[in-house]
Tab-separated table of C-alpha atoms in Angstrom:
chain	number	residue	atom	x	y	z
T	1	UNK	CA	79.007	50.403	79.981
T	2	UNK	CA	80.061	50.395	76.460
T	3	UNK	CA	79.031	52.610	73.784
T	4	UNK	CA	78.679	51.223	70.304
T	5	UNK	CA	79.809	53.080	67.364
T	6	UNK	CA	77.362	54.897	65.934
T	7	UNK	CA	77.703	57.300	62.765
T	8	UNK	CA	79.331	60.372	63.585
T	9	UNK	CA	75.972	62.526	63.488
T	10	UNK	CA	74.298	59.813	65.302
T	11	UNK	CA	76.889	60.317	68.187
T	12	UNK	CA	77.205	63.783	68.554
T	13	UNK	CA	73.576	64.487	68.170
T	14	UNK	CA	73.083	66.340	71.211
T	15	UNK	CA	68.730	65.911	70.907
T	16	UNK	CA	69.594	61.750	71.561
T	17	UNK	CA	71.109	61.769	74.766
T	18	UNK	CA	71.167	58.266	76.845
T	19	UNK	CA	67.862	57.839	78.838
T	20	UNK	CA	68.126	57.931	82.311
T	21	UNK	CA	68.549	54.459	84.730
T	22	UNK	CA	65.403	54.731	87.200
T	23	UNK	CA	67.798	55.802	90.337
T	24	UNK	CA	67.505	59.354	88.750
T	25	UNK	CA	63.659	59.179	88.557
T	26	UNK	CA	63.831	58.542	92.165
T	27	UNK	CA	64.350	59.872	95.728
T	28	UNK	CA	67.040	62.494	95.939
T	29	UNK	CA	69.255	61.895	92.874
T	30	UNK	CA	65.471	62.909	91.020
T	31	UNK	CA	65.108	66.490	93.535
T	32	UNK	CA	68.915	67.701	92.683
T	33	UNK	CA	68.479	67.113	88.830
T	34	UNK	CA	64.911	68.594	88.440
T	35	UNK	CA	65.923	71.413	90.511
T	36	UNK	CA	69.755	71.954	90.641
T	37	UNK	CA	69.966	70.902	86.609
T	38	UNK	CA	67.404	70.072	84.573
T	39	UNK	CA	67.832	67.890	81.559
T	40	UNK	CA	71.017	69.791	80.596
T	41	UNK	CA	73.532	67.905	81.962
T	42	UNK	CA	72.368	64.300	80.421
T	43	UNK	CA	75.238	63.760	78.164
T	44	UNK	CA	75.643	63.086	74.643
T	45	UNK	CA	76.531	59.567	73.873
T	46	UNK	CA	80.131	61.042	72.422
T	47	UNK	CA	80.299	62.018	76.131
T	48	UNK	CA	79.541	58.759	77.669
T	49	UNK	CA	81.441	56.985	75.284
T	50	UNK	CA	84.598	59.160	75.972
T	51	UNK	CA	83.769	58.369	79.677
T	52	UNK	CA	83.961	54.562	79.378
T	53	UNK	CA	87.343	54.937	78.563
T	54	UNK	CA	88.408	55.874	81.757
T	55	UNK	CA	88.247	52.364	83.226
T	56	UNK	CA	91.519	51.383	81.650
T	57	UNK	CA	93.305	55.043	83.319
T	58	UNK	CA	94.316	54.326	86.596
T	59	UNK	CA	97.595	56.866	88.492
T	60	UNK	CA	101.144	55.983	87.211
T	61	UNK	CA	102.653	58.148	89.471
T	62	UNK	CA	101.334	56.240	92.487
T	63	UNK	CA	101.483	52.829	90.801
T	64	UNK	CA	105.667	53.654	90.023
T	65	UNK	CA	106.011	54.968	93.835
T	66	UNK	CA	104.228	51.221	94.791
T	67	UNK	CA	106.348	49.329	92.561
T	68	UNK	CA	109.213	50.878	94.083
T	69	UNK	CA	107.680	49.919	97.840
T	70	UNK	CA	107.760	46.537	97.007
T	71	UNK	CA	111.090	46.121	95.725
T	72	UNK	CA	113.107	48.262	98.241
T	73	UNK	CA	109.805	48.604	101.392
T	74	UNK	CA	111.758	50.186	104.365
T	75	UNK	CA	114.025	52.493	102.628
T	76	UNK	CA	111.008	53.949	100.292
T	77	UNK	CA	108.242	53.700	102.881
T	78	UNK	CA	110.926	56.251	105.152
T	79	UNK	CA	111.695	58.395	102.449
T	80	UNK	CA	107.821	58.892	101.426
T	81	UNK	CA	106.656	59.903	105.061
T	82	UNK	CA	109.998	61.694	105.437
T	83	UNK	CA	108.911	63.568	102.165
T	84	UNK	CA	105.539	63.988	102.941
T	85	UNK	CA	105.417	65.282	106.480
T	86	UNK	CA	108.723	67.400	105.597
T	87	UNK	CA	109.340	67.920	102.227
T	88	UNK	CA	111.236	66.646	99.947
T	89	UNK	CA	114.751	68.974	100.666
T	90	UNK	CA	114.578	67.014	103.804
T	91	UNK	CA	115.471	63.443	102.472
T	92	UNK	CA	119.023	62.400	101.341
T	93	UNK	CA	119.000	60.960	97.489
T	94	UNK	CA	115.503	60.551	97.131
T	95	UNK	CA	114.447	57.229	95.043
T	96	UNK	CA	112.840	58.597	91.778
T	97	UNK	CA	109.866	57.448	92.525
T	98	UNK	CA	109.571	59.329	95.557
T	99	UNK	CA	110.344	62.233	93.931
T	100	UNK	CA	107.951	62.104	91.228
T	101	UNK	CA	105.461	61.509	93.578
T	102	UNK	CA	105.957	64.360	95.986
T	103	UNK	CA	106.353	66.431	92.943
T	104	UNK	CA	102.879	65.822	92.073
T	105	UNK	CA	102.017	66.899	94.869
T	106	UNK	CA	103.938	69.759	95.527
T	107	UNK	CA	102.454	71.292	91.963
T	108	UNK	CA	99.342	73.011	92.673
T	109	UNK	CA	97.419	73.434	89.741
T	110	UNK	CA	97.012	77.282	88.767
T	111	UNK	CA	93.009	76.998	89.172
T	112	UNK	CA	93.227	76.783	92.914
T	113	UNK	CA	92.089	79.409	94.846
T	114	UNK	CA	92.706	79.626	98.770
T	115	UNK	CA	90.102	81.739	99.656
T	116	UNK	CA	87.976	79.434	97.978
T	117	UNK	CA	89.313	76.668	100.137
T	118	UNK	CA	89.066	79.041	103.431
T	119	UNK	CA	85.160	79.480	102.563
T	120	UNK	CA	84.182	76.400	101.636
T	121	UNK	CA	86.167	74.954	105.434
T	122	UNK	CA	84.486	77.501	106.985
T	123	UNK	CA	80.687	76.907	105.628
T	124	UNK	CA	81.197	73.025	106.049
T	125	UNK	CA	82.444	73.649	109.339
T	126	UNK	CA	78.785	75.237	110.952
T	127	UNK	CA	77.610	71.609	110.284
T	128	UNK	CA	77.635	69.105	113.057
T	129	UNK	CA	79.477	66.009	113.146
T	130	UNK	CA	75.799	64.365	113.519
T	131	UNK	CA	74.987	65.425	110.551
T	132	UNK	CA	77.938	64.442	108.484
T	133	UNK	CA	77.667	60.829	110.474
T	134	UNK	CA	74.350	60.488	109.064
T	135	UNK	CA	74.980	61.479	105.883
T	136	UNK	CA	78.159	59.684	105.199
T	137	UNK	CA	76.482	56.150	106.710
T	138	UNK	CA	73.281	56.361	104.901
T	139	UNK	CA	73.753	57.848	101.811
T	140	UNK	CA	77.540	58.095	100.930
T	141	UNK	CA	78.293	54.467	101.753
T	142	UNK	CA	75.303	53.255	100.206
T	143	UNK	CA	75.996	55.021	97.060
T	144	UNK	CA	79.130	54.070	96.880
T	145	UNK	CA	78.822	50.130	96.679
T	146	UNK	CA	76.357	51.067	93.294
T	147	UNK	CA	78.974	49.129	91.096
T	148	UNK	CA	79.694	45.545	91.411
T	149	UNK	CA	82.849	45.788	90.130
T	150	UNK	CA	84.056	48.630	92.873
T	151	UNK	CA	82.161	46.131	95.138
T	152	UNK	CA	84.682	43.487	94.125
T	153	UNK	CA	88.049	44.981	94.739
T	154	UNK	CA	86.317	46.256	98.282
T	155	UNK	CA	85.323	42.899	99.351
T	156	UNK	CA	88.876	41.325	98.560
T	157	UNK	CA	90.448	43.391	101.604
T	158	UNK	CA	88.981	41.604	104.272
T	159	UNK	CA	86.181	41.262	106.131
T	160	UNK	CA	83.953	44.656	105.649
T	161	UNK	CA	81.193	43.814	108.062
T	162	UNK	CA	83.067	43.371	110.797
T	163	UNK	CA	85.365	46.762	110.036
T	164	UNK	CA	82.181	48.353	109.066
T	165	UNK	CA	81.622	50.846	111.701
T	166	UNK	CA	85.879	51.623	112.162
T	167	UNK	CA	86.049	52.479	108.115
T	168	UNK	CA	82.761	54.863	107.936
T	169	UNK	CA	84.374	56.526	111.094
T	170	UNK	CA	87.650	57.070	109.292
T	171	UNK	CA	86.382	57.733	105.999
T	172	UNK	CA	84.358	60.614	108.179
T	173	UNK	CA	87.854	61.916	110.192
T	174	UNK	CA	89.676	61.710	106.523
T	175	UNK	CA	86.555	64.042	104.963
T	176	UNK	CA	86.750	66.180	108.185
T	177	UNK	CA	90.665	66.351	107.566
T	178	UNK	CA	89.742	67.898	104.018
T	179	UNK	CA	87.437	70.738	104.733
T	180	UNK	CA	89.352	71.943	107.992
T	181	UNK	CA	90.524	75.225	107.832
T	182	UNK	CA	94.188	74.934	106.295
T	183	UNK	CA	93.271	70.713	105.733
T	184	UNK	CA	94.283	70.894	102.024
T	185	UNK	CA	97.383	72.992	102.376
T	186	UNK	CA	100.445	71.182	101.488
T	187	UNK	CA	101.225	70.038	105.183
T	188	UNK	CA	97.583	70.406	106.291
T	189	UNK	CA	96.700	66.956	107.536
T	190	UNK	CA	94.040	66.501	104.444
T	191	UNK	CA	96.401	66.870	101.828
T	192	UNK	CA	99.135	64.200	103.255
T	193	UNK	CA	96.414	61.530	104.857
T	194	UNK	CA	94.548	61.708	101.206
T	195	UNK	CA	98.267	60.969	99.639
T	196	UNK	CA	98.304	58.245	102.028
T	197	UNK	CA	95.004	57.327	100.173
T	198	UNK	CA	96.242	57.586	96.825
T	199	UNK	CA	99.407	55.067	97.646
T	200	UNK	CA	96.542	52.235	99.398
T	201	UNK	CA	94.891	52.297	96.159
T	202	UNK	CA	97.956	51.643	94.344
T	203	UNK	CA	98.813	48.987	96.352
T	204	UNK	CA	95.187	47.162	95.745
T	205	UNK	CA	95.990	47.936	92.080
T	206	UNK	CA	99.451	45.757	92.432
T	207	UNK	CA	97.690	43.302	94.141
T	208	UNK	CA	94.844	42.629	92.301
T	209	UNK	CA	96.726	43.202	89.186
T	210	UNK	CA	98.251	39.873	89.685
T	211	UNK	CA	94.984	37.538	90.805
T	212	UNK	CA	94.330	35.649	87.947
T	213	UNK	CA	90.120	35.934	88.328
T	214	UNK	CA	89.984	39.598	88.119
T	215	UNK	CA	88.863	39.755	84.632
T	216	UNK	CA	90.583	43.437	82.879
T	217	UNK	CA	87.715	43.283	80.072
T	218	UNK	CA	84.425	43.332	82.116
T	219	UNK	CA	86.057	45.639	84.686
T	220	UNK	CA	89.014	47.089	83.629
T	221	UNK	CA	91.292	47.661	85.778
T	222	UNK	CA	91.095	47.472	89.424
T	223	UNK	CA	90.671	50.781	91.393
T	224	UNK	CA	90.583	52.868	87.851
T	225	UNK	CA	89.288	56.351	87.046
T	226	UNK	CA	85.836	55.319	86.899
T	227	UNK	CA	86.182	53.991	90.335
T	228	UNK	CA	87.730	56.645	91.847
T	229	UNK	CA	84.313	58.961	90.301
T	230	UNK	CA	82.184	56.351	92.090
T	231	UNK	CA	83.593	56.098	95.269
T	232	UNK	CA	84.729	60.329	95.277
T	233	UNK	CA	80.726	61.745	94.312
T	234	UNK	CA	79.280	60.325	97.120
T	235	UNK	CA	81.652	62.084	99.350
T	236	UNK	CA	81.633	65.183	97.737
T	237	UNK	CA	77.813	65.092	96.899
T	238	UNK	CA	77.289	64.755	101.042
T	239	UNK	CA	78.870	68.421	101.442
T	240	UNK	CA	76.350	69.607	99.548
T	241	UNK	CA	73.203	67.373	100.409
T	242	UNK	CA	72.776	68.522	104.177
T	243	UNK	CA	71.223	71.133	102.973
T	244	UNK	CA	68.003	68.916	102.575
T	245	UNK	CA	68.381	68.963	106.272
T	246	UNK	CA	68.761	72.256	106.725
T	247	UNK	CA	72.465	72.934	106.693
T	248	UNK	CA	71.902	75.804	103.892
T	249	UNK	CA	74.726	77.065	101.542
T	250	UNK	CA	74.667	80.368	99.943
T	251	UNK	CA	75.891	80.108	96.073
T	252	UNK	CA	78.923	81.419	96.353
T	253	UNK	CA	79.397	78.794	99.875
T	254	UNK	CA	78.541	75.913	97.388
T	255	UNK	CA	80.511	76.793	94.409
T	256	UNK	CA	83.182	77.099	96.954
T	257	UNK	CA	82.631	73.689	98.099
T	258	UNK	CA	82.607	72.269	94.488
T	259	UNK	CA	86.627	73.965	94.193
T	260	UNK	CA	87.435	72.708	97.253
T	261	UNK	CA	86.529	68.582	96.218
T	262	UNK	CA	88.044	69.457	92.792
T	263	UNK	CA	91.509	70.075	94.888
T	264	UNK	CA	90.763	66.832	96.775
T	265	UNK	CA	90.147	64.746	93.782
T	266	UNK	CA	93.500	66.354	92.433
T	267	UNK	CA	95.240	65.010	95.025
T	268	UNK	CA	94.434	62.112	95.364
T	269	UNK	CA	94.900	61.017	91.786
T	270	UNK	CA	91.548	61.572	89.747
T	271	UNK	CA	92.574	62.792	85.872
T	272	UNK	CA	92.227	66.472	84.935
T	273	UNK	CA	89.356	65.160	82.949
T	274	UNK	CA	87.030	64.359	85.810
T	275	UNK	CA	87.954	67.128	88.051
T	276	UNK	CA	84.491	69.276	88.270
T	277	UNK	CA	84.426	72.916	88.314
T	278	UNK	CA	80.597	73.679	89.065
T	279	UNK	CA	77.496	71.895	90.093
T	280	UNK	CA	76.461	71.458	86.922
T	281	UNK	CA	79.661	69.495	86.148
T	282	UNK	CA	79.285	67.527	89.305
T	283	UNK	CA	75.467	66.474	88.448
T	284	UNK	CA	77.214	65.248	85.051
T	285	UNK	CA	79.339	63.138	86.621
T	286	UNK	CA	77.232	61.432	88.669
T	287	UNK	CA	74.292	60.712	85.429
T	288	UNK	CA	77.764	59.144	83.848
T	289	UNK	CA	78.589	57.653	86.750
T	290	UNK	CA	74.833	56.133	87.478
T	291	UNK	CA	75.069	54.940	83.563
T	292	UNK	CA	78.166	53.389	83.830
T	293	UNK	CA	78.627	52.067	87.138
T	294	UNK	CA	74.930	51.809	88.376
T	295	UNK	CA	74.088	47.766	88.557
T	296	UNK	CA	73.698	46.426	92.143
T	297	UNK	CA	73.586	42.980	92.883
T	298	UNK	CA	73.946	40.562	96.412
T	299	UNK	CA	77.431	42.439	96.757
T	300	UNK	CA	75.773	46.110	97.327
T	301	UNK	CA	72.753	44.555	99.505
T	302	UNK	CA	75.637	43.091	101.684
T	303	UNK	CA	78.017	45.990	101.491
T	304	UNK	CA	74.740	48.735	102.837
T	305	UNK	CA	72.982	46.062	105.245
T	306	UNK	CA	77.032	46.143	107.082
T	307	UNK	CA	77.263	50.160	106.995
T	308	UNK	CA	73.836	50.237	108.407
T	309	UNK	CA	73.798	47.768	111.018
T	310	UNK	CA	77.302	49.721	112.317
T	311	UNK	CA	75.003	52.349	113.381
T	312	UNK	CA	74.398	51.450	116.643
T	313	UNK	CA	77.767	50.638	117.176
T	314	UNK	CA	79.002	54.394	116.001
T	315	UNK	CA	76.964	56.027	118.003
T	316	UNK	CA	77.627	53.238	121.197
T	317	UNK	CA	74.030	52.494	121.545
T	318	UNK	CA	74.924	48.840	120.762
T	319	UNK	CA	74.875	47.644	125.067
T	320	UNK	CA	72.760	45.015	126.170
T	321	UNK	CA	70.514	46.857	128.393
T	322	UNK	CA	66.790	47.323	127.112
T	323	UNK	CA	67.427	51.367	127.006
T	324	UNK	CA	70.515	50.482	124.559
T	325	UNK	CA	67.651	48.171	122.649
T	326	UNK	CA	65.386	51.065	122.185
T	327	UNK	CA	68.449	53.658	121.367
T	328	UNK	CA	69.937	50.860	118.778
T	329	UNK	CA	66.467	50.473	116.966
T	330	UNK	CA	65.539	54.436	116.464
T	331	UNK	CA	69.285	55.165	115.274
T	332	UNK	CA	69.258	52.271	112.738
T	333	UNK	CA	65.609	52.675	111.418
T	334	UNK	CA	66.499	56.752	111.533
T	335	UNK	CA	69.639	56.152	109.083
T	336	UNK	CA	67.796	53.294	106.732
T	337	UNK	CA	64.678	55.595	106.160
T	338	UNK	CA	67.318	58.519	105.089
T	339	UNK	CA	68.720	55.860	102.739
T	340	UNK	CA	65.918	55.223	101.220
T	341	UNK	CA	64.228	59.332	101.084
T	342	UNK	CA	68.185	60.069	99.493
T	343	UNK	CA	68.548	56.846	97.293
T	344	UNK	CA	64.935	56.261	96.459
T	345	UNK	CA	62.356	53.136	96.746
T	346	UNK	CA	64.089	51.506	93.353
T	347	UNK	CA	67.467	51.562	94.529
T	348	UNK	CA	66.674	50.813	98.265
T	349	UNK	CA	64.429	47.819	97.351
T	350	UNK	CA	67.372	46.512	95.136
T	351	UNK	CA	70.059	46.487	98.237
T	352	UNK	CA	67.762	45.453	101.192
T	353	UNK	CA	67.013	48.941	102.977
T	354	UNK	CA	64.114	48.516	105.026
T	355	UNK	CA	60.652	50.436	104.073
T	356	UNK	CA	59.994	53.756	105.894
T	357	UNK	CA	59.418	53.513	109.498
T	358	UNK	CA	57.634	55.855	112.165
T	359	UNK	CA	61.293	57.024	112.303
T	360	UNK	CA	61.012	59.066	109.196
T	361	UNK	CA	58.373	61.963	110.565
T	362	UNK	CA	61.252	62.950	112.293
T	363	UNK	CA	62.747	64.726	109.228
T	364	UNK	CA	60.405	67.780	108.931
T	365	UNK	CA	61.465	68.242	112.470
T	366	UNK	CA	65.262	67.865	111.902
T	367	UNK	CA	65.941	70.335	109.098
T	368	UNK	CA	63.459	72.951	110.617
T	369	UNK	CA	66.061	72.682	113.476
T	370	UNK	CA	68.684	72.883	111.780
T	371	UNK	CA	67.851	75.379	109.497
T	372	UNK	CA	66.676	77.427	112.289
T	373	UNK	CA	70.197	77.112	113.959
T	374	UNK	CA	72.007	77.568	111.028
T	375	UNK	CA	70.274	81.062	109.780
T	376	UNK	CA	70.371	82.557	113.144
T	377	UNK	CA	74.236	81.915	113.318
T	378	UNK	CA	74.839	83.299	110.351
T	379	UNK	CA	72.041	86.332	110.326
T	380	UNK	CA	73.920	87.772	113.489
T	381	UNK	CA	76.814	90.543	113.062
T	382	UNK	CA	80.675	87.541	112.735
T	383	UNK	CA	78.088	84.826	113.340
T	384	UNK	CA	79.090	83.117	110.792
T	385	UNK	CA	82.523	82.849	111.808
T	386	UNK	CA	81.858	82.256	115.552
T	387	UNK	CA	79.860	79.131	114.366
T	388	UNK	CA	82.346	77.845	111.951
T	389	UNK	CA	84.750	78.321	114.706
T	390	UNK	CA	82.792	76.508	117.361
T	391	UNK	CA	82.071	73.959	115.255
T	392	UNK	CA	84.817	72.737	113.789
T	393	UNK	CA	85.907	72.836	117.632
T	394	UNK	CA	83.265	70.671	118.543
T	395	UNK	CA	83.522	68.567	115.882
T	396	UNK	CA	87.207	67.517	116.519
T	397	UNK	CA	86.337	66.698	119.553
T	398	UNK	CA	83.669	64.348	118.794
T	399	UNK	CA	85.562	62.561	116.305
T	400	UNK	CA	87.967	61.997	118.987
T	401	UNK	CA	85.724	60.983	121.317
T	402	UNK	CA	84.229	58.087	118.458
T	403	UNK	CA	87.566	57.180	117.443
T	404	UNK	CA	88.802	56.333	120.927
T	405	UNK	CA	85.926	54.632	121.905
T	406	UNK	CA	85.980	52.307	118.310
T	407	UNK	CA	89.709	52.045	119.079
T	408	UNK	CA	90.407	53.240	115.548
T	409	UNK	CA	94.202	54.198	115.219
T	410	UNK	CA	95.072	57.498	114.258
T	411	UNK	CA	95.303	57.691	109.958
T	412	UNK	CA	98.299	59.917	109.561
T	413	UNK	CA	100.595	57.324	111.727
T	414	UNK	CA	99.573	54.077	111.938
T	415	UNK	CA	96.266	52.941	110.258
T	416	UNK	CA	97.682	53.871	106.378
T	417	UNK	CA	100.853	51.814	107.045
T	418	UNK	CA	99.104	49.162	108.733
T	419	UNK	CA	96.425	48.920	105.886
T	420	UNK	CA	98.682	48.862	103.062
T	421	UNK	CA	100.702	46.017	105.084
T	422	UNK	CA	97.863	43.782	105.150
T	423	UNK	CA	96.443	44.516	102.604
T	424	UNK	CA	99.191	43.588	100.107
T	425	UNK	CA	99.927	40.428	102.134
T	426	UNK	CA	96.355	39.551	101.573
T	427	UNK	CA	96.451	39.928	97.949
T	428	UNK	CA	100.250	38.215	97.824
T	429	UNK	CA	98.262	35.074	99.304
T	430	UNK	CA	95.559	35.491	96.971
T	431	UNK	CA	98.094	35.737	94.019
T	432	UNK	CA	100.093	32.687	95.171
């Protein structure tokens, strides 16, 4: 990840850009460069080097709101989710901390545009919570446990296999929170469940912070900036990749999109400087993030064999009865052969995902449906908006429906308390 000095000419010589690691020669991450990019966004190695630093910037304003937490827990825990859900007129002498933090948050940065927001909710919205659930399992997940060292601070918080299937259904409802119509407004539920985000990572950053094996040179520190790119692209990079099956996006849909996970990754705590403001930015960001971050190792082949073994689970097709056994085997073979068409054979070889099963001539089949459904809803006189209407409809419902039957609590009450509670008593015991 580190960038030797070079001279000055040598640096900025924008003809000797870094080669590219074989994940972008591959499967999907190849498709969106050659055809959304080209070689134009492969930085400069002033670029990447200026991007390294970022894994020793991390979110003072969180980590001061934490610090306060620990000292003072019931008084400041109140006051934040008095604050947040209310605003911050509504709580008597606010602790400083509080303040600052809720201040953060109640500055919206000049750029954003609400319309924006309103399209992007209501393009993402026409695409079905199947299709999200697919997406978010077998490629988001995946992608995100690239970097050992994110890997790390993930597999400190507990057992992830056995949560598997509960945090790929809330890291769904949180997503679906987002791009709701209204989600990112200041009391929309997106906007206060990803500060609720923002304040768990600052408690894993307290926690960790005082382990004495976490080693600050080889990984900096512990949920940093570079983290927060590597665990946010995958996310954001989903909205846009159902359109490979069939979900399609007009321009102006997608650059609204883009805004809309710029304002996310505002909130919860990513630096101005890795904010992106087009597709081309975004397809940056991820070649930095792939030359940075990209190494897997046993932890990522673990960390993707649990999110895809959850799939039968997610979708309760895990019974015992021999229909339950054939329903279990076509949903997880269906989700590892879209890992590995959307990660490629290098990448999926290096983490365990099985090779391509009779599963995968499914796919033609998929996005013609889809595509066919989408274009006619939106080709029709308000068809557009009678889709994103029904769907977002539907897809509430549905995430409901997978939530109660996974018995996963409800983010915006108990789940981020509860999380934060163990996991800084975790990381206390670790620390002793």
């Amino acid at each position: 990840m580190t960038i030797d000095a070079p001279p000055t000419a040598h640096l900025h010589d924008r003809t000797d850009r870094l080669a590219p690691k074989p994940i972008l020669r591959e499967g999907g991450p190849r498709l969106a460069m050659a055809v959304l990019a080209g070689d134009s966004v492969r930085p400069t190695r002033a670029q990447a080097r200026a991007f390294a630093k970022f894994a020793h910037t991390y979110d003072p304003v969180a980590d001061d709101l934490v610090a306060a937490m620990r000292r003072d827990r019931p008084r400041i825990r109140t006051q934040f989710e008095q604050a947040l859900e209310h605003g911050i007129e509504t709580v008597d002498d606010p602790a400083p901390e509080v303040a600052a933090f809720i201040a953060a948050l109640d500055d919206v940065p000049f750029w954003v545009d609400y319309d924006k927001l309103d399209l992007a909710a209501r393009a993402i919205a026409r695409m079905p919570l199947i299709t999200l659930m697919a997406f978010t399992t077998a490629i988001a997940f995946p992608a995100s446990y690239v970097s050992p060292r994110v890997n790390d601070v993930l597999l400190r918080g507990g057992d992830l296999a056995k949560r598997a299937a509960g945090r790929i259904v809330e890291t769904v409802s949180w997503s679906m929170d987002c791009t709701a119509p209204g989600g990112m407004e200041r009391f929309g539920a997106g906007t206060k469940n990803t500060a609720r985000v923002r304040v768990v990572h600052a408690y894993i950053r307290a926690g960790i912070d005082r382990v004495d094996d976490w080693n600050t040179d080889t990984h900096g520190r512990p949920v940093n900036q570079l983290h927060y790119c590597v665990t946010m692209i995958p996310i954001a990079g989903v909205a846009l990749a159902v359109m490979a099956a069939g979900h399609w996006y007009s321009r102006r849909e997608r650059d609204a999109i883009v805004h809309l996970y710029r304002y996310v990754a505002h909130t919860m705590g990513v630096t101005a400087e890795l904010q992106v403001t087009s597709l081309d930015e975004l397809l940056r960001l991820i070649w930095l993030a792939v030359w940075s971050e990209v190494d897997p190792d046993d932890s990522s082949a673990a960390l993707t064999e649990a999110a895809l073994k959850a799939v039968p689970r997610i979708y309760g097709v895990d019974g015992p009865s021999a229909a339950n056994r054939i329903r279990s085997w076509a949903h997880y073979r269906f989700h590892a052969d879209l890992a590995r068409l959307s990660l490629g054979s290098g990448y999926a070889d290096a983490v365990g995902v099985p090779r391509l099963s009779p599963m995968a001539a499914l796919y033609p089949v998929w996005f013609a449906r889809n595509l066919l459904r989408d274009r006619l809803s939106v080709l029709v006189p308000g068809g557009a908006g009678r889709a994103a209407r029904r769907g977002h409809t539907e897809r509430m419902r549905e995430i409901a429906e997978v939530k109660r039957r996974l018995e996963v609590r409800p983010y915006e009450r108990d789940e981020a308390v509860q999380s934060i509670r163990e996991r800084d008593r975790e990381l206390r015991a670790r620390s002793a």
